[in-house]
C-alpha cells in the first residue's frame, strides 16, 4: 500500500469515527387529519425509551410569545419543562392575558412593558386567551424532552439532532381532547419519514374583526 493510500485510509477512519461519535439523526414526520389532508399546529415530540434525557439547559433568552396585529404569535408554542416564556406586546393596545392552564395558570395585563418571563415548570398544555379581544388564543405546550417541533401548513415537522436509539414519538393537537398519539420509532442516521394521522379534522379558528371594523379600545 502506498503512503498516500495509507493517509487516505487514516482520513477515512477519522471521518468514520467522527460520524460515529455524533450518532444522531433527524425525525421527519408528516401530520395528517382524519381526511388525509396536511394539518398544522400539531406538537410532535420524541421521548427516549430506556435512555436518560440530557440535562436541562435553560435557553440564553426566554422563548417569546408575541402579541402582534391583535393575535398571539405563534398560535402554538412548545417548550421543554423548565423553560421561561416571555410575553411581548408589539401592539399599541393593552392586552389582558389569562392562562387557564391546566399546566400553568396566570393572568396579567400587558401594555408597553413586559412582565417577567413565566417559567413553564410542569408538562402539559396551557390555553392562553385575551379578555379584551375574544378571538385571541394561543397554546403553550410543555414537554419533558428537548426533541420537539410544531407542524406547519404543509403538515411537515423536522426534529434535528436526535441521538440514535428507541423513542416514543408522541403527537398532540389543540383541536382534540384525545390523549396524544403514541408510536414507537427507532432513530438512526437515516430515519424514514413518519406518518402521523389524527382522528379529527382541524376546527375553524375564530378570526379577528377586519381592520376597518376594529376600533381598538
Ligand atoms: Cu388582547
mmCIF file of N, CA and C and ligand atoms in Angstrom, residues 70 94-97 130-133 136, ligand 1:
data_model
loop_
_atom_site.group_PDB
_atom_site.id
_atom_site.type_symbol
_atom_site.label_atom_id
_atom_site.label_comp_id
_atom_site.label_asym_id
_atom_site.label_seq_id
_atom_site.Cartn_x
_atom_site.Cartn_y
_atom_site.Cartn_z
ATOM 1 N N UNK A 70 -52.946 42.143 16.958
ATOM 2 C CA UNK A 70 -54.090 41.665 17.744
ATOM 3 C C UNK A 70 -54.263 40.147 17.687
ATOM 4 N N UNK A 94 -53.489 47.713 24.938
ATOM 5 C CA UNK A 94 -53.256 46.829 26.072
ATOM 6 C C UNK A 94 -53.906 45.472 25.792
ATOM 7 N N UNK A 95 -53.289 44.418 26.311
ATOM 8 C CA UNK A 95 -53.916 43.097 26.296
ATOM 9 C C UNK A 95 -54.049 42.619 27.744
ATOM 10 N N UNK A 96 -55.082 41.848 27.971
ATOM 11 C CA UNK A 96 -55.306 41.283 29.316
ATOM 12 C C UNK A 96 -55.232 39.767 29.160
ATOM 13 N N UNK A 97 -54.073 39.246 29.482
ATOM 14 C CA UNK A 97 -53.761 37.858 29.157
ATOM 15 C C UNK A 97 -54.081 36.950 30.328
ATOM 16 N N UNK A 130 -57.030 36.310 25.595
ATOM 17 C CA UNK A 130 -57.028 37.714 25.995
ATOM 18 C C UNK A 130 -58.464 38.097 26.321
ATOM 19 N N UNK A 131 -58.660 38.672 27.513
ATOM 20 C CA UNK A 131 -60.019 39.047 27.922
ATOM 21 C C UNK A 131 -60.569 40.190 27.085
ATOM 22 N N UNK A 132 -59.691 41.000 26.516
ATOM 23 C CA UNK A 132 -60.159 42.186 25.778
ATOM 24 C C UNK A 132 -60.468 41.860 24.324
ATOM 25 N N UNK A 133 -59.847 40.836 23.795
ATOM 26 C CA UNK A 133 -60.005 40.511 22.381
ATOM 27 C C UNK A 133 -60.297 39.020 22.281
ATOM 28 N N UNK A 136 -58.448 36.193 20.380
ATOM 29 C CA UNK A 136 -57.023 35.892 20.621
ATOM 30 C C UNK A 136 -56.899 34.608 21.443
HETATM 31 CU CU1 LIG B 1 -55.853 41.499 23.639
#
